[in-house]
Amino acid sequence: FASYATILWSQVVTNVSQMRDEMEGFSTKCNKLPRRLKDWEAYRELQDKIDGFQEVVPLLEELASPKVKDRHWAAIGKLADVELRPNDPDFKLADLMAIDLIAHREELEEECDAATKEAAIEAKLIEIEELWDEELLNFIEWKNRPGQMILAGVPLIIEGLEEAQGNLQT
């Protein structure tokens, strides 16, 4: 476990599923130990560390998502009044573990959920922007009055705008 604390966050991002698998393997091996060993203090300490890290790994998986942006990291850092810089090449898992992730689990999950929802909205905005960048608006002369133009096909344009607005609300 100590070696996990010293690894760089960039390695956590790429290896978090492997870390989860290793913890599950440790837990399985620990549970298969002879019953008489389970009374030992060392066993209980090991089991507590494994259980604790197994609680942390899902949070690490969420935090490792590319959807979690700097603004989310800033909000997470405010929980423990620290500055988190996951893009810093020297940022380590220990820097993140220092804020007691389990104690702030609910807030972390909320921030990661917000990041996921914001990413979905951003993707929809890009899609809508691309659609409207290609849209051609036609103008026609109004009541045969030269120089006075109005937008043609207004109902279709309004329909398209309402559809785009509806897409952003879901």
PDB file of C-alpha atoms in Angstrom:
ATOM      1  CA  PHE A   1       0.000   0.000   0.000  1.00  0.00           C
ATOM      2  CA  ALA A   2       2.866   2.332   0.755  1.00  0.00           C
ATOM      3  CA  SER A   3       4.081   1.971  -2.825  1.00  0.00           C
ATOM      4  CA  TYR A   4       0.680   3.171  -4.065  1.00  0.00           C
ATOM      5  CA  ALA A   5       1.058   6.410  -2.144  1.00  0.00           C
ATOM      6  CA  THR A   6       4.281   7.287  -3.955  1.00  0.00           C
ATOM      7  CA  ILE A   7       3.064   6.673  -7.497  1.00  0.00           C
ATOM      8  CA  LEU A   8       2.322   9.621  -9.713  1.00  0.00           C
ATOM      9  CA  TRP A   9      -1.293  10.552 -10.356  1.00  0.00           C
ATOM     10  CA  SER A  10      -0.716  10.125 -14.091  1.00  0.00           C
ATOM     11  CA  GLN A  11       0.089   6.460 -13.399  1.00  0.00           C
ATOM     12  CA  VAL A  12      -3.005   6.091 -11.233  1.00  0.00           C
ATOM     13  CA  VAL A  13      -5.148   7.352 -14.096  1.00  0.00           C
ATOM     14  CA  THR A  14      -3.835   4.658 -16.417  1.00  0.00           C
ATOM     15  CA  ASN A  15      -3.636   1.868 -13.805  1.00  0.00           C
ATOM     16  CA  VAL A  16      -6.648   2.393 -11.558  1.00  0.00           C
ATOM     17  CA  SER A  17      -8.453  -0.714 -12.814  1.00  0.00           C
ATOM     18  CA  GLN A  18      -5.303  -2.774 -12.178  1.00  0.00           C
ATOM     19  CA  MET A  19      -5.161  -1.328  -8.655  1.00  0.00           C
ATOM     20  CA  ARG A  20      -8.788  -2.369  -8.099  1.00  0.00           C
ATOM     21  CA  ASP A  21      -8.032  -5.883  -9.333  1.00  0.00           C
ATOM     22  CA  GLU A  22      -4.969  -6.148  -7.070  1.00  0.00           C
ATOM     23  CA  MET A  23      -6.990  -5.055  -4.039  1.00  0.00           C
ATOM     24  CA  GLU A  24      -9.657  -7.635  -4.827  1.00  0.00           C
ATOM     25  CA  GLY A  25      -6.918 -10.258  -5.112  1.00  0.00           C
ATOM     26  CA  PHE A  26      -5.412  -9.206  -1.769  1.00  0.00           C
ATOM     27  CA  SER A  27      -8.833  -9.349  -0.157  1.00  0.00           C
ATOM     28  CA  THR A  28      -9.506 -12.817  -1.554  1.00  0.00           C
ATOM     29  CA  LYS A  29      -6.118 -14.096  -0.368  1.00  0.00           C
ATOM     30  CA  CYS A  30      -6.644 -12.521   3.029  1.00  0.00           C
ATOM     31  CA  ASN A  31     -10.061 -14.163   3.394  1.00  0.00           C
ATOM     32  CA  LYS A  32      -8.555 -17.557   2.498  1.00  0.00           C
ATOM     33  CA  LEU A  33      -6.007 -17.426   5.310  1.00  0.00           C
ATOM     34  CA  PRO A  34      -6.447 -19.985   8.100  1.00  0.00           C
ATOM     35  CA  ARG A  35      -9.044 -19.021  10.692  1.00  0.00           C
ATOM     36  CA  ARG A  36      -6.495 -18.975  13.534  1.00  0.00           C
ATOM     37  CA  LEU A  37      -4.560 -16.180  11.800  1.00  0.00           C
ATOM     38  CA  LYS A  38      -7.643 -13.994  11.651  1.00  0.00           C
ATOM     39  CA  ASP A  39      -7.378 -13.406  15.399  1.00  0.00           C
ATOM     40  CA  TRP A  40      -3.962 -11.814  15.044  1.00  0.00           C
ATOM     41  CA  GLU A  41      -3.640  -8.040  15.225  1.00  0.00           C
ATOM     42  CA  ALA A  42      -1.488  -8.021  12.069  1.00  0.00           C
ATOM     43  CA  TYR A  43      -4.268  -9.757  10.151  1.00  0.00           C
ATOM     44  CA  ARG A  44      -6.880  -7.263  11.350  1.00  0.00           C
ATOM     45  CA  GLU A  45      -4.627  -4.335  10.436  1.00  0.00           C
ATOM     46  CA  LEU A  46      -4.003  -5.767   6.985  1.00  0.00           C
ATOM     47  CA  GLN A  47      -7.699  -6.442   6.433  1.00  0.00           C
ATOM     48  CA  ASP A  48      -8.555  -2.883   7.554  1.00  0.00           C
ATOM     49  CA  LYS A  49      -6.013  -1.442   5.105  1.00  0.00           C
ATOM     50  CA  ILE A  50      -7.358  -3.578   2.261  1.00  0.00           C
ATOM     51  CA  ASP A  51     -10.962  -2.682   3.097  1.00  0.00           C
ATOM     52  CA  GLY A  52     -10.062   1.004   3.363  1.00  0.00           C
ATOM     53  CA  PHE A  53      -8.282   1.035   0.040  1.00  0.00           C
ATOM     54  CA  GLN A  54     -11.134  -0.863  -1.598  1.00  0.00           C
ATOM     55  CA  GLU A  55     -13.414   1.982  -0.503  1.00  0.00           C
ATOM     56  CA  VAL A  56     -11.033   4.522  -2.020  1.00  0.00           C
ATOM     57  CA  VAL A  57     -10.505   2.827  -5.403  1.00  0.00           C
ATOM     58  CA  PRO A  58     -13.992   3.623  -6.789  1.00  0.00           C
ATOM     59  CA  LEU A  59     -13.414   7.264  -5.893  1.00  0.00           C
ATOM     60  CA  LEU A  60     -10.053   7.159  -7.648  1.00  0.00           C
ATOM     61  CA  GLU A  61     -11.742   5.673 -10.717  1.00  0.00           C
ATOM     62  CA  GLU A  62     -14.196   8.561 -10.772  1.00  0.00           C
ATOM     63  CA  LEU A  63     -11.493  11.169 -10.192  1.00  0.00           C
ATOM     64  CA  ALA A  64      -9.338   9.632 -12.941  1.00  0.00           C
ATOM     65  CA  SER A  65     -12.018  10.397 -15.503  1.00  0.00           C
ATOM     66  CA  PRO A  66     -10.961  12.935 -18.139  1.00  0.00           C
ATOM     67  CA  LYS A  67     -14.331  14.579 -17.524  1.00  0.00           C
ATOM     68  CA  VAL A  68     -13.040  15.884 -14.184  1.00  0.00           C
ATOM     69  CA  LYS A  69     -11.588  19.274 -15.097  1.00  0.00           C
ATOM     70  CA  ASP A  70      -9.447  21.758 -13.191  1.00  0.00           C
ATOM     71  CA  ARG A  71     -12.551  23.529 -11.843  1.00  0.00           C
ATOM     72  CA  HIS A  72     -13.696  20.262 -10.254  1.00  0.00           C
ATOM     73  CA  TRP A  73     -10.271  19.633  -8.767  1.00  0.00           C
ATOM     74  CA  ALA A  74     -10.346  23.144  -7.291  1.00  0.00           C
ATOM     75  CA  ALA A  75     -13.713  22.399  -5.661  1.00  0.00           C
ATOM     76  CA  ILE A  76     -12.377  19.097  -4.316  1.00  0.00           C
ATOM     77  CA  GLY A  77      -9.302  20.848  -2.926  1.00  0.00           C
ATOM     78  CA  LYS A  78     -11.515  23.314  -1.070  1.00  0.00           C
ATOM     79  CA  LEU A  79     -12.998  20.409   0.899  1.00  0.00           C
ATOM     80  CA  ALA A  80      -9.735  20.042   2.782  1.00  0.00           C
ATOM     81  CA  ASP A  81      -8.389  23.534   2.163  1.00  0.00           C
ATOM     82  CA  VAL A  82      -5.591  22.283  -0.098  1.00  0.00           C
ATOM     83  CA  GLU A  83      -4.627  22.982  -3.677  1.00  0.00           C
ATOM     84  CA  LEU A  84      -4.743  19.908  -5.889  1.00  0.00           C
ATOM     85  CA  ARG A  85      -2.832  19.983  -9.162  1.00  0.00           C
ATOM     86  CA  PRO A  86      -3.439  16.681 -10.941  1.00  0.00           C
ATOM     87  CA  ASN A  87      -1.837  18.004 -14.138  1.00  0.00           C
ATOM     88  CA  ASP A  88       1.413  18.712 -12.294  1.00  0.00           C
ATOM     89  CA  PRO A  89       3.885  15.970 -13.313  1.00  0.00           C
ATOM     90  CA  ASP A  90       4.923  15.609  -9.633  1.00  0.00           C
ATOM     91  CA  PHE A  91       1.376  15.200  -8.273  1.00  0.00           C
ATOM     92  CA  LYS A  92       1.204  11.895  -6.396  1.00  0.00           C
ATOM     93  CA  LEU A  93      -1.560   9.692  -5.097  1.00  0.00           C
ATOM     94  CA  ALA A  94      -0.342  10.578  -1.586  1.00  0.00           C
ATOM     95  CA  ASP A  95      -1.183  14.241  -2.290  1.00  0.00           C
ATOM     96  CA  LEU A  96      -4.754  13.231  -2.982  1.00  0.00           C
ATOM     97  CA  MET A  97      -4.986  10.695  -0.150  1.00  0.00           C
ATOM     98  CA  ALA A  98      -3.995  13.443   2.296  1.00  0.00           C
ATOM     99  CA  ILE A  99      -7.518  14.888   2.108  1.00  0.00           C
ATOM    100  CA  ASP A 100      -9.174  11.731   3.512  1.00  0.00           C
ATOM    101  CA  LEU A 101     -11.246  10.723   0.516  1.00  0.00           C
ATOM    102  CA  ILE A 102     -13.594   8.522   2.536  1.00  0.00           C
ATOM    103  CA  ALA A 103     -14.578  11.373   4.843  1.00  0.00           C
ATOM    104  CA  HIS A 104     -15.448  13.478   1.782  1.00  0.00           C
ATOM    105  CA  ARG A 105     -16.918  10.644  -0.284  1.00  0.00           C
ATOM    106  CA  GLU A 106     -20.330  12.226  -0.805  1.00  0.00           C
ATOM    107  CA  GLU A 107     -18.907  15.574  -1.907  1.00  0.00           C
ATOM    108  CA  LEU A 108     -16.396  13.839  -4.197  1.00  0.00           C
ATOM    109  CA  GLU A 109     -19.123  11.757  -5.812  1.00  0.00           C
ATOM    110  CA  GLU A 110     -21.266  14.872  -6.290  1.00  0.00           C
ATOM    111  CA  GLU A 111     -18.369  16.712  -7.921  1.00  0.00           C
ATOM    112  CA  CYS A 112     -17.621  13.755 -10.219  1.00  0.00           C
ATOM    113  CA  ASP A 113     -21.319  13.459 -11.124  1.00  0.00           C
ATOM    114  CA  ALA A 114     -21.347  17.171 -11.911  1.00  0.00           C
ATOM    115  CA  ALA A 115     -18.266  16.692 -14.100  1.00  0.00           C
ATOM    116  CA  THR A 116     -19.984  13.889 -16.020  1.00  0.00           C
ATOM    117  CA  LYS A 117     -23.149  15.950 -16.536  1.00  0.00           C
ATOM    118  CA  GLU A 118     -21.167  19.017 -17.570  1.00  0.00           C
ATOM    119  CA  ALA A 119     -19.195  16.957 -20.070  1.00  0.00           C
ATOM    120  CA  ALA A 120     -22.453  15.686 -21.582  1.00  0.00           C
ATOM    121  CA  ILE A 121     -23.760  19.253 -21.885  1.00  0.00           C
ATOM    122  CA  GLU A 122     -20.477  20.417 -23.420  1.00  0.00           C
ATOM    123  CA  ALA A 123     -20.660  17.594 -25.978  1.00  0.00           C
ATOM    124  CA  LYS A 124     -24.240  18.543 -26.860  1.00  0.00           C
ATOM    125  CA  LEU A 125     -23.254  22.198 -27.169  1.00  0.00           C
ATOM    126  CA  ILE A 126     -20.482  21.292 -29.595  1.00  0.00           C
ATOM    127  CA  GLU A 127     -22.918  19.184 -31.615  1.00  0.00           C
ATOM    128  CA  ILE A 128     -25.476  22.012 -31.705  1.00  0.00           C
ATOM    129  CA  GLU A 129     -22.822  24.559 -32.584  1.00  0.00           C
ATOM    130  CA  GLU A 130     -21.603  22.414 -35.488  1.00  0.00           C
ATOM    131  CA  LEU A 131     -25.169  22.013 -36.716  1.00  0.00           C
ATOM    132  CA  TRP A 132     -25.898  25.737 -36.622  1.00  0.00           C
ATOM    133  CA  ASP A 133     -22.522  26.655 -38.127  1.00  0.00           C
ATOM    134  CA  GLU A 134     -23.617  24.830 -41.250  1.00  0.00           C
ATOM    135  CA  GLU A 135     -27.172  26.217 -41.251  1.00  0.00           C
ATOM    136  CA  LEU A 136     -27.910  28.682 -44.029  1.00  0.00           C
ATOM    137  CA  LEU A 137     -30.420  31.399 -43.299  1.00  0.00           C
ATOM    138  CA  ASN A 138     -32.361  32.715 -46.237  1.00  0.00           C
ATOM    139  CA  PHE A 139     -33.834  36.177 -46.482  1.00  0.00           C
ATOM    140  CA  ILE A 140     -36.633  37.255 -48.764  1.00  0.00           C
ATOM    141  CA  GLU A 141     -38.020  40.591 -49.747  1.00  0.00           C
ATOM    142  CA  TRP A 142     -40.874  41.644 -47.506  1.00  0.00           C
ATOM    143  CA  LYS A 143     -44.171  42.455 -49.257  1.00  0.00           C
ATOM    144  CA  ASN A 144     -42.368  43.255 -52.488  1.00  0.00           C
ATOM    145  CA  ARG A 145     -40.688  46.240 -50.852  1.00  0.00           C
ATOM    146  CA  PRO A 146     -37.160  46.655 -52.162  1.00  0.00           C
ATOM    147  CA  GLY A 147     -34.485  46.729 -49.464  1.00  0.00           C
ATOM    148  CA  GLN A 148     -36.767  45.369 -46.724  1.00  0.00           C
ATOM    149  CA  MET A 149     -35.826  41.788 -46.015  1.00  0.00           C
ATOM    150  CA  ILE A 150     -37.227  39.192 -43.635  1.00  0.00           C
ATOM    151  CA  LEU A 151     -36.035  35.791 -42.590  1.00  0.00           C
ATOM    152  CA  ALA A 152     -37.540  32.976 -44.650  1.00  0.00           C
ATOM    153  CA  GLY A 153     -38.543  29.628 -43.153  1.00  0.00           C
ATOM    154  CA  VAL A 154     -39.003  30.960 -39.629  1.00  0.00           C
ATOM    155  CA  PRO A 155     -41.139  28.017 -38.418  1.00  0.00           C
ATOM    156  CA  LEU A 156     -38.401  25.523 -39.340  1.00  0.00           C
ATOM    157  CA  ILE A 157     -35.744  27.671 -37.673  1.00  0.00           C
ATOM    158  CA  ILE A 158     -37.816  27.961 -34.502  1.00  0.00           C
ATOM    159  CA  GLU A 159     -38.382  24.209 -34.546  1.00  0.00           C
ATOM    160  CA  GLY A 160     -34.631  23.632 -34.831  1.00  0.00           C
ATOM    161  CA  LEU A 161     -33.901  26.062 -31.995  1.00  0.00           C
ATOM    162  CA  GLU A 162     -36.505  24.439 -29.757  1.00  0.00           C
ATOM    163  CA  GLU A 163     -35.062  21.010 -30.505  1.00  0.00           C
ATOM    164  CA  ALA A 164     -31.556  22.229 -29.638  1.00  0.00           C
ATOM    165  CA  GLN A 165     -32.850  23.766 -26.420  1.00  0.00           C
ATOM    166  CA  GLY A 166     -34.660  20.528 -25.541  1.00  0.00           C
ATOM    167  CA  ASN A 167     -31.482  18.530 -26.156  1.00  0.00           C
ATOM    168  CA  LEU A 168     -29.606  20.689 -23.675  1.00  0.00           C
ATOM    169  CA  GLN A 169     -32.253  20.230 -21.009  1.00  0.00           C
ATOM    170  CA  THR A 170     -32.105  16.441 -21.010  1.00  0.00           C
TER     171      THR A 170
END
